[in-house]
PDB file of C-alpha atoms in Angstrom:
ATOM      1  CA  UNK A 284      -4.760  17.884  -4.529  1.00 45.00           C
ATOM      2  CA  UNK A 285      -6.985  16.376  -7.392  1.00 42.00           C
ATOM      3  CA  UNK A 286      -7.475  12.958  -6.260  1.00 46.00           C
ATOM      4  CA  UNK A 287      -9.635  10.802  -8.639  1.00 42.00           C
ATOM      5  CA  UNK A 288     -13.181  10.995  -7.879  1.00 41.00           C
ATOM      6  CA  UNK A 289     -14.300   7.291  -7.195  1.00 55.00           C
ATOM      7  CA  UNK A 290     -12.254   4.159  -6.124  1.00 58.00           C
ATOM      8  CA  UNK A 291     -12.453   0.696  -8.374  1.00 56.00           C
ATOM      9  CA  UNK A 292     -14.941  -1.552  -7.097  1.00 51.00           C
ATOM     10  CA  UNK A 293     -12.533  -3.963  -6.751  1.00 47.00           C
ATOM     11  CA  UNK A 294      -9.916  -2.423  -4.564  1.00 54.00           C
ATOM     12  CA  UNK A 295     -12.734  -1.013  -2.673  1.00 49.00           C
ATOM     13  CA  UNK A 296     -12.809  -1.505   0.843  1.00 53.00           C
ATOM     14  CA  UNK A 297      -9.175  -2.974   0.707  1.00 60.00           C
ATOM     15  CA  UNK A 298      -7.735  -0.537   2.943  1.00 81.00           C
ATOM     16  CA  UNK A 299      -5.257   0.469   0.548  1.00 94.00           C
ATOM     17  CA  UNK A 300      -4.982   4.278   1.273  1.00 96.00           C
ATOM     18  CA  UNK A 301      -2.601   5.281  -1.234  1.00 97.00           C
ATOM     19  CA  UNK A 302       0.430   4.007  -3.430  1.00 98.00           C
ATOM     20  CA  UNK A 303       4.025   5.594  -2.933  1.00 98.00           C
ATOM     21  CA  UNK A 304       6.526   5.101  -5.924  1.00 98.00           C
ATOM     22  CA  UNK A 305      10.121   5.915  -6.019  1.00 98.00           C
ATOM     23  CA  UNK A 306      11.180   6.780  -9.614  1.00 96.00           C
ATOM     24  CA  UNK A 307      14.908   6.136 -10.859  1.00 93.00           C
ATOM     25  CA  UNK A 308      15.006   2.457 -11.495  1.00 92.00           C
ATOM     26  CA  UNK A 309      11.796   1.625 -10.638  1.00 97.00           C
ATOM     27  CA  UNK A 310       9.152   3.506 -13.141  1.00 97.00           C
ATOM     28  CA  UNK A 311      12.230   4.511 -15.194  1.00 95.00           C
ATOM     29  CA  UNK A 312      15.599   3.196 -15.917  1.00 90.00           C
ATOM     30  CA  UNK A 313      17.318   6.207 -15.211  1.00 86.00           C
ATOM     31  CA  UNK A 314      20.102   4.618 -13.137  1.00 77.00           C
ATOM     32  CA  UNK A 315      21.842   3.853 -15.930  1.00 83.00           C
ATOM     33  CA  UNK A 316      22.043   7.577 -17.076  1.00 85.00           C
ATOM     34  CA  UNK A 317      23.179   8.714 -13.299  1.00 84.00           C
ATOM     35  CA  UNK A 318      26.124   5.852 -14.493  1.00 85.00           C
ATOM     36  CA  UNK A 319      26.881   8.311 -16.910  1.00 87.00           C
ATOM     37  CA  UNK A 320      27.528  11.310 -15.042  1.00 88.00           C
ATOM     38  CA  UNK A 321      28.470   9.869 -11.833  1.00 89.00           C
ATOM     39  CA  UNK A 322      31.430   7.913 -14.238  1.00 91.00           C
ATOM     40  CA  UNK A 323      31.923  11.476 -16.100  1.00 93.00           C
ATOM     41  CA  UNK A 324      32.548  13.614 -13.054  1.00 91.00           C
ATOM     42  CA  UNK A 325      34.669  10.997 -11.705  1.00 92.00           C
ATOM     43  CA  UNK A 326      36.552  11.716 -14.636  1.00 93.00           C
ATOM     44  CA  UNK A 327      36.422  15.200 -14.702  1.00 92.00           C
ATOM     45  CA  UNK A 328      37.819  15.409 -10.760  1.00 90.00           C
ATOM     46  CA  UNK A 329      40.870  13.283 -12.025  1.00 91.00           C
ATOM     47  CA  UNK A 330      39.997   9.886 -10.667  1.00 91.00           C
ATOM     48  CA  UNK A 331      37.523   6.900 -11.619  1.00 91.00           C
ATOM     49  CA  UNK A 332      34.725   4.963  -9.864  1.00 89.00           C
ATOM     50  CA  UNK A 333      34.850   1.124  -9.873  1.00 90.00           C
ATOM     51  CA  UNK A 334      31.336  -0.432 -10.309  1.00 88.00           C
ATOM     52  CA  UNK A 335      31.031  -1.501  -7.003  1.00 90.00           C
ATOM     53  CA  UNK A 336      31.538   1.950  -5.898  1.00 90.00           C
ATOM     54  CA  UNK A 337      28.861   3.304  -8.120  1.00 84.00           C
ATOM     55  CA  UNK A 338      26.361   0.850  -6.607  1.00 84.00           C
ATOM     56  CA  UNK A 339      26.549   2.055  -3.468  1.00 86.00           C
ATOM     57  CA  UNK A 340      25.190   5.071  -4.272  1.00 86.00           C
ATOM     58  CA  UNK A 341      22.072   3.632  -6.001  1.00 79.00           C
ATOM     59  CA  UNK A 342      19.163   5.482  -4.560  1.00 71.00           C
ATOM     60  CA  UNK A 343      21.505   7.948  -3.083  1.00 79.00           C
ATOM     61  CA  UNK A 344      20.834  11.936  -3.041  1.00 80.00           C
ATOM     62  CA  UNK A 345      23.093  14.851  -4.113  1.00 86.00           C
ATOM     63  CA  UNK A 346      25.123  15.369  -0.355  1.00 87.00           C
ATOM     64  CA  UNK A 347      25.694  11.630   0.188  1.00 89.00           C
ATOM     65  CA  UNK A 348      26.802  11.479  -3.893  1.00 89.00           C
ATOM     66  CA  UNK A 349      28.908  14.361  -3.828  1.00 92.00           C
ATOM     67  CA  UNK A 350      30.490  13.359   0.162  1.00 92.00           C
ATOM     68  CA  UNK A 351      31.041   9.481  -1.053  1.00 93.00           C
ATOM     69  CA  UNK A 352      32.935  11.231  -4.377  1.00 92.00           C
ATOM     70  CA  UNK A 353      35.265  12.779  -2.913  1.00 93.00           C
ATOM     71  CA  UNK A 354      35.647  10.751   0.013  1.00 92.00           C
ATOM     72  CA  UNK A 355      36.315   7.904  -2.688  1.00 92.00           C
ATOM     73  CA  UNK A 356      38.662  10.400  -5.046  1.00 91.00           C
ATOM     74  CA  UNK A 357      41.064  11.661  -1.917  1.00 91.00           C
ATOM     75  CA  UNK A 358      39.906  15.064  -2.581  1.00 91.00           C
ATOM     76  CA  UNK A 359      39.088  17.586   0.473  1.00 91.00           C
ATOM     77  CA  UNK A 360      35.543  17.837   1.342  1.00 92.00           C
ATOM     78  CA  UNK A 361      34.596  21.477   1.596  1.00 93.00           C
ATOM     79  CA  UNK A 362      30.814  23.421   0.745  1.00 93.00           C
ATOM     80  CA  UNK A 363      32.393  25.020  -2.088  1.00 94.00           C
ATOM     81  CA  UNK A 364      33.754  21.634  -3.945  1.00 92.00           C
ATOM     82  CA  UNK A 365      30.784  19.783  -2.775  1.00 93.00           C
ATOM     83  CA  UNK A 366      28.568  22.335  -4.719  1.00 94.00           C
ATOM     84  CA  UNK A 367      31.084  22.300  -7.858  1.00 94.00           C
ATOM     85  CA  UNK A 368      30.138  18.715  -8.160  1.00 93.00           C
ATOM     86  CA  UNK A 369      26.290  18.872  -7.793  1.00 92.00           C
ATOM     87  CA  UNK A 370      26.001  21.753 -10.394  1.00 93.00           C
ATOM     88  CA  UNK A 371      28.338  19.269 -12.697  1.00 91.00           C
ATOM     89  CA  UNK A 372      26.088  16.638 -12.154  1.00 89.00           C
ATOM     90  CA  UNK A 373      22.897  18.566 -12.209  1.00 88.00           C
ATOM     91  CA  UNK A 374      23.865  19.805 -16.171  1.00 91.00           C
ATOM     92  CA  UNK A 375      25.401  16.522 -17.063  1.00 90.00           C
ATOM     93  CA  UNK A 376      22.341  14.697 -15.748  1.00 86.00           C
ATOM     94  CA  UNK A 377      19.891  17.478 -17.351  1.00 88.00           C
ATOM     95  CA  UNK A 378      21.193  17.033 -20.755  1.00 88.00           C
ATOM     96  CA  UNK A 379      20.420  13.502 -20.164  1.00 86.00           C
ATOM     97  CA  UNK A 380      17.394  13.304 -18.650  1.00 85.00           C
ATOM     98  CA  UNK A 381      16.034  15.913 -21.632  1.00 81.00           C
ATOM     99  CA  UNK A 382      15.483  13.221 -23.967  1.00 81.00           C
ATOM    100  CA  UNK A 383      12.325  10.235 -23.534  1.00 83.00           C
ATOM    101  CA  UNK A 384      13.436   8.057 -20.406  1.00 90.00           C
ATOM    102  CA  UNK A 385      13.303   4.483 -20.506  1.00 92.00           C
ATOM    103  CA  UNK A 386      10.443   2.988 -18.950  1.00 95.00           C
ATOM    104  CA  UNK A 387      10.892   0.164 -16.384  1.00 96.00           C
ATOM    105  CA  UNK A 388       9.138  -3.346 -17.852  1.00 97.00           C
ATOM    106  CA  UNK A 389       5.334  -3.178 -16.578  1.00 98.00           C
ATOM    107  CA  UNK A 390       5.696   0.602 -14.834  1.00 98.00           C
ATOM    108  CA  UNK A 391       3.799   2.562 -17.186  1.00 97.00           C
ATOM    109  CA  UNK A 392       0.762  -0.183 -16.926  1.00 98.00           C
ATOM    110  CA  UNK A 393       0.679  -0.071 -13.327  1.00 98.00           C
ATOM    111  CA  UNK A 394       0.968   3.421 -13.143  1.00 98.00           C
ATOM    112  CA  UNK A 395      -2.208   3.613 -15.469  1.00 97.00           C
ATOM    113  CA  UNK A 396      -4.210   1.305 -13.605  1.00 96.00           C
ATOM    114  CA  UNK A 397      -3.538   2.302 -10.399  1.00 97.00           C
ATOM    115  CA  UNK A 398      -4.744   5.853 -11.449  1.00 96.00           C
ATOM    116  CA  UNK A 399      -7.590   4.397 -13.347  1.00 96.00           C
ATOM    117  CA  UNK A 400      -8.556   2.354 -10.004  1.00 95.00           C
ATOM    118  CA  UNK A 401      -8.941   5.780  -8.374  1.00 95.00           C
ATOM    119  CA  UNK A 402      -6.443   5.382  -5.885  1.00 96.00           C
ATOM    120  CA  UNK A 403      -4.041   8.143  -4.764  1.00 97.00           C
ATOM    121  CA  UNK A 404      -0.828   7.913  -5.685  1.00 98.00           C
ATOM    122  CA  UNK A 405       2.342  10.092  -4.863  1.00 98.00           C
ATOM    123  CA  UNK A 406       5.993  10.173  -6.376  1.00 98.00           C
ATOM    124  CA  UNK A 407       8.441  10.126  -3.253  1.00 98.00           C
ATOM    125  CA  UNK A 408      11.937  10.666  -5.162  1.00 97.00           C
ATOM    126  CA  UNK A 409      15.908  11.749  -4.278  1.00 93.00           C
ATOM    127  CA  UNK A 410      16.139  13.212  -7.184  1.00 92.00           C
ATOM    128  CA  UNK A 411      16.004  16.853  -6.477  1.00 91.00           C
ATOM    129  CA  UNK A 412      13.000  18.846  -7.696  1.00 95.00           C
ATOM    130  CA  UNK A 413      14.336  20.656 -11.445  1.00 91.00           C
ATOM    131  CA  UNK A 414      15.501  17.023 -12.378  1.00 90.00           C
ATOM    132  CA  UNK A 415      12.488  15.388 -11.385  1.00 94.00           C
ATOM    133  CA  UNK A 416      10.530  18.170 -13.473  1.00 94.00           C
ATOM    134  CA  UNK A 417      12.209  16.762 -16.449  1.00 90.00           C
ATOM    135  CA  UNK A 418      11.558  13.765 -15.945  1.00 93.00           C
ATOM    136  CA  UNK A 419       8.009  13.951 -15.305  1.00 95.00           C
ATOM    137  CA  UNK A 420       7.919  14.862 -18.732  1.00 92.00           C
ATOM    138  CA  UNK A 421       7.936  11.226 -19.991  1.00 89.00           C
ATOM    139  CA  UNK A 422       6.359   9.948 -16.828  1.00 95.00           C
ATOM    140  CA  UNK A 423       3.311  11.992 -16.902  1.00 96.00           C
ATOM    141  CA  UNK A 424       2.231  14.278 -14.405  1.00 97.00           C
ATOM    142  CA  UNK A 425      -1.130  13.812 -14.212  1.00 97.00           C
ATOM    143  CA  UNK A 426      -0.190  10.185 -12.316  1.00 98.00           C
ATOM    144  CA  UNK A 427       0.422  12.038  -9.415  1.00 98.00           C
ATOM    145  CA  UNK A 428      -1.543  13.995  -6.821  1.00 98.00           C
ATOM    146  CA  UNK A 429       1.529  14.863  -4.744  1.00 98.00           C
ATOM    147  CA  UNK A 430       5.388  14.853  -5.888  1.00 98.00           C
ATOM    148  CA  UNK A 431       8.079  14.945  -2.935  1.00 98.00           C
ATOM    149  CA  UNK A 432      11.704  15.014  -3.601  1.00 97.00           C
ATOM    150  CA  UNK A 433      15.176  14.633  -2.512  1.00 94.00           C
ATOM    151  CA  UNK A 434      15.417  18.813  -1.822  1.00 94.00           C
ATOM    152  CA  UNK A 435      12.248  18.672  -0.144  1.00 96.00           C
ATOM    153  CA  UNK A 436      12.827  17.061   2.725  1.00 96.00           C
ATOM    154  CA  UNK A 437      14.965  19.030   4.729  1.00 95.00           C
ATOM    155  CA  UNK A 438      18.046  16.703   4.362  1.00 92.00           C
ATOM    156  CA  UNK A 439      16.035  13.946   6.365  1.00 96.00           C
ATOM    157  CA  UNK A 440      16.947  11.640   2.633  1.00 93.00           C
ATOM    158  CA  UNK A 441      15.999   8.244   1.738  1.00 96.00           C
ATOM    159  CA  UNK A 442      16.726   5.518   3.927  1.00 96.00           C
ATOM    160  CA  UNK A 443      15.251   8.487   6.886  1.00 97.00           C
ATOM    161  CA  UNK A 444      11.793   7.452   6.693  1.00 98.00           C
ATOM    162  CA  UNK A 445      10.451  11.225   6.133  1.00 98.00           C
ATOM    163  CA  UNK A 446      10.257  11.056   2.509  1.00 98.00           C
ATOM    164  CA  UNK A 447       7.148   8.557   3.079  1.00 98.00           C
ATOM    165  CA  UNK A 448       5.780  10.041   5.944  1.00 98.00           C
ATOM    166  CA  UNK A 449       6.280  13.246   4.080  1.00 98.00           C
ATOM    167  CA  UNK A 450       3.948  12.166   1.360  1.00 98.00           C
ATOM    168  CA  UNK A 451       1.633  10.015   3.416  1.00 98.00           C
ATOM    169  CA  UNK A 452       1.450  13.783   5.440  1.00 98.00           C
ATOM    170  CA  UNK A 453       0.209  15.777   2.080  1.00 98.00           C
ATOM    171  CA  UNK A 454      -2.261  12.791   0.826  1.00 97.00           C
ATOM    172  CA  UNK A 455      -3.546  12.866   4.506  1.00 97.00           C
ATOM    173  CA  UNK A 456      -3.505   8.944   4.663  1.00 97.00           C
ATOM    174  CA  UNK A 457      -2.175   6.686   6.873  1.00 97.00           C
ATOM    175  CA  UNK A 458       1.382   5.436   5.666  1.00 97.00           C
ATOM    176  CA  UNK A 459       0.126   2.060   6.835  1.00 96.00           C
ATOM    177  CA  UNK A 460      -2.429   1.835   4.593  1.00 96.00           C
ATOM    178  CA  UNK A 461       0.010   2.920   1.819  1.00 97.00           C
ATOM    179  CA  UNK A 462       2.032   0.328  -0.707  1.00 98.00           C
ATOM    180  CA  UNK A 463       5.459   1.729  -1.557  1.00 98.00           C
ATOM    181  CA  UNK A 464       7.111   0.387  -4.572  1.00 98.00           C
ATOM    182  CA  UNK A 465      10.738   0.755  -4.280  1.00 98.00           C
ATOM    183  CA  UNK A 466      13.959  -0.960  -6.508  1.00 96.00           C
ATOM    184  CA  UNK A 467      16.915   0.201  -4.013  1.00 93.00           C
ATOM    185  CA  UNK A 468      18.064  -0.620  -0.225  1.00 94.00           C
ATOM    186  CA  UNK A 469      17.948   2.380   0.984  1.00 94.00           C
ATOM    187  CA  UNK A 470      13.963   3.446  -0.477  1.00 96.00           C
ATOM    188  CA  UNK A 471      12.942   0.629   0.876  1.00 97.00           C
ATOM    189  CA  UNK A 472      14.657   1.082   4.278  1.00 97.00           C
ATOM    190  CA  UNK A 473      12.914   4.270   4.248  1.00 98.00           C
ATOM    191  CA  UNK A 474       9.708   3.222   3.370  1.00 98.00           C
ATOM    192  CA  UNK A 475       9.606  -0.040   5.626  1.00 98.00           C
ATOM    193  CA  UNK A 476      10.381   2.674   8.437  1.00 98.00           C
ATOM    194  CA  UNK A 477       7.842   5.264   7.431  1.00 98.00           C
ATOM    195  CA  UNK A 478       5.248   2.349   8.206  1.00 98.00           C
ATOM    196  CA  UNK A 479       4.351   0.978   4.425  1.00 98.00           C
ATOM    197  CA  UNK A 480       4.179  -1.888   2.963  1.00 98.00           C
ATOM    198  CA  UNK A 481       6.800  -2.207   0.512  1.00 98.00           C
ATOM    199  CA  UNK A 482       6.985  -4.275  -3.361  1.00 98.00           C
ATOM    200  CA  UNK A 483      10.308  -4.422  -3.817  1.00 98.00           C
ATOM    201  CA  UNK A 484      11.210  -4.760  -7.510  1.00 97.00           C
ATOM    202  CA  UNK A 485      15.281  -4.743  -7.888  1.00 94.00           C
ATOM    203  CA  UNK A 486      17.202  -3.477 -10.650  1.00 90.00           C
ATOM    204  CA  UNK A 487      20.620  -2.685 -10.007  1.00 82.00           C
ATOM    205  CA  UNK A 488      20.676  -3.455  -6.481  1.00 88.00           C
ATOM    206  CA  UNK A 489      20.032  -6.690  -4.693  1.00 92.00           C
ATOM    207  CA  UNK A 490      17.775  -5.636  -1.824  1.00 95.00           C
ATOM    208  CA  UNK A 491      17.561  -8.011   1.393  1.00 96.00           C
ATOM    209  CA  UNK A 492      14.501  -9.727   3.129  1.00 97.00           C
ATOM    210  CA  UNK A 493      12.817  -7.935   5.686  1.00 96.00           C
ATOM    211  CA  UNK A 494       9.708  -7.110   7.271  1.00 94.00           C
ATOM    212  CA  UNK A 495       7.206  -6.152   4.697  1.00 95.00           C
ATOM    213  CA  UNK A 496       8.730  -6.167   1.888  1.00 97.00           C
ATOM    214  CA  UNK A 497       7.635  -8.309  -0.949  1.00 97.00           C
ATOM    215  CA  UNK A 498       9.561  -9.071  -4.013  1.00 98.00           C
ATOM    216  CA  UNK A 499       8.728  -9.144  -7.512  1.00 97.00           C
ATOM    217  CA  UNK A 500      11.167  -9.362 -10.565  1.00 97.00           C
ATOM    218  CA  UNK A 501       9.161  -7.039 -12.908  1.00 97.00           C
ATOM    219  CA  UNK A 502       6.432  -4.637 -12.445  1.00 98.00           C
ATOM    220  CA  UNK A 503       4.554  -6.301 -15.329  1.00 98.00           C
ATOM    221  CA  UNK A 504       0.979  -7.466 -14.632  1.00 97.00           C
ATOM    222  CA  UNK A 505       0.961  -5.488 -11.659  1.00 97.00           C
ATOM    223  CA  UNK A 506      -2.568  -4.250 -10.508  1.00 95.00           C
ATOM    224  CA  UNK A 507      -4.487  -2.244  -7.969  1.00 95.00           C
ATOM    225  CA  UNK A 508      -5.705  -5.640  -6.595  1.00 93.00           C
ATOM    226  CA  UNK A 509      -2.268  -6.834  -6.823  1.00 93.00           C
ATOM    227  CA  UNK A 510      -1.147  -3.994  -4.369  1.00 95.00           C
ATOM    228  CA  UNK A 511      -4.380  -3.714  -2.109  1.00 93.00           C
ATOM    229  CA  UNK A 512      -3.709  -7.412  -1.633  1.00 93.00           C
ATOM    230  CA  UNK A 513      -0.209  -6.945  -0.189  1.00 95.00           C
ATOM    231  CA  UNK A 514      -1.435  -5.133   3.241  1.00 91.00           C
ATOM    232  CA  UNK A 515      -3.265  -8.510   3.703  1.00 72.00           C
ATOM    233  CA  UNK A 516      -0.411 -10.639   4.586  1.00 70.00           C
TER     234      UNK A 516
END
C-alpha cells in the first residue's frame, strides 16, 4: 500500500479516513459502452433488450447480467450458457474499453485533488478485474492505493455491502470515516450498508433519498474539503 505521505492541511483533522469510488458512470462514462454489448449479445442470443430493461442492470455484475439475460430472452439458465455470455461480453466489452474512456464531468479533478490532499483512496468496482485493468489505463493507476472488484469479492456483489467493507478492510480504516462516491442504486445501497457516507452523483439511474446519501449533479468543483465536510452532517 503506498499511501501519500502527508494529509492537506485543510482536510486535516476532518476525520475523513479514506474516499471509496465506484468507476462505470461515475469517474467514467462507460455505461454507455456496456449499452453496447449488453444490446449486441441480446442480439446475438436472438432476442432484444428494451431500455428499461437495460437500466436495471446499471451497476450490475457479470452473474446478475448474464441470469437477468436470459431470464429476460426465455432462454434456459444453465453454467455452461451463463459462461457463453460472459466470455461474449468480456471480448465485446474489451474491444471497447481498449480505446481512451470518457471521463465523467469534474472526475478526473477530484480524483487529482483528492490524491494531492493526501488522502487514501480505493476503487471499489463490479467490473471484474481484466476489464478494470483496461480501464485503469485512462484512469490512472497511481490514484489508487487499493483496487477491489466485482470477481473479488466472493460473489458477495454490489448492493452486499462487502465490496466497501472489503476495501475499507485493505486501507485499514474505518468505513465510517470513508466517503463513497457512487452514480447507481445498487453502489450506493452497498455502500450506505458498508457504513459510508455516500455522494451520490446519478447518471443513468435515478437513485432515491436515503440515509447518508448526498446528491450532487456533477462531480465538478468537487474537493477534499468538499468530501471531509460530508461526514459532518
Amino acid at each position: 500500500m503506498t499511501h501519500a505521505s502527508t494529509v492537506d492541511d485543510s482536510v486535516a483533522g476532518t476525520g475523513i479516513a479514506a474516499v471509496l469510488w465506484d468507476m462505470d458512470g461515475t469517474l467514467v462514462d462507460t455505461e454507455k459502452l456496456w449499452d453496447v454489448a449488453l444490446y449486441e449479445v441480446a442480439q446475438w442470443l436472438g432476442g432484444s433488450l428494451s431500455e428499461a430493461q437495460r437500466m436495471t442492470l446499471v451497476g450490475s455484475n457479470m452473474e446478475t447480467t448474464t441470469r437477468f439475460l436470459l431470464s429476460t430472452l426465455g432462454k434456459p439458465d444453465t453454467p455452461e450458457l451463463r459462461a457463453e455470455i460472459a466470455l461474449w461480453i468480456r471480448t465485446r466489452t474489451a474491444e471497447l474499453f481498449g480505446d481512451a474512456l470518457p471521463w465523467r464531468p469534474g472526475a478526473l479533478e477530484a480524483l487529482t485533488a483528492v490524491r494531492a490532499a493526501g488522502i487514501p483512496s480505493a476503487l471499489v468496482t463490479s467490473t471484474e478485474r481484466e476489464l478494470t485493468e483496461l480501464a485503469l489505463n485512462t484512469i490512472g493507476r497511481e490514484f489508487f492505493d487499493v483496487t477491489v472488484c466485482g470477481d473479488e469479492v466472493g460473489g458477495r456483489n454490489k448492493p452486499d455491502p462487502e465490496p466497501y467493507l472489503l476495501a475499507a478492510r485493505l486501507l485499514e480504516v474505518d468505513p465510517a470515516r470513508c466517503v463513497a462516491v457512487e452514480d447507481s442504486p445498487p453502489g450506493t445501497e452497498s455502500a450506505v450498508a458498508a457504513g459510508c457516507t455516500v455522494l451520490v452523483v446519478p447518471n443513468d439511474v435515478a437513485v432515491v433519498p436515503g440515509p447518508r446519501r448526498v446528491f450532487k449533479e456533477t462531480l465538478v468543483g468537487v474537493e477534499p474539503a468538499t468530501l471531509a465536510a460530508l461526514l459532518a452532517r
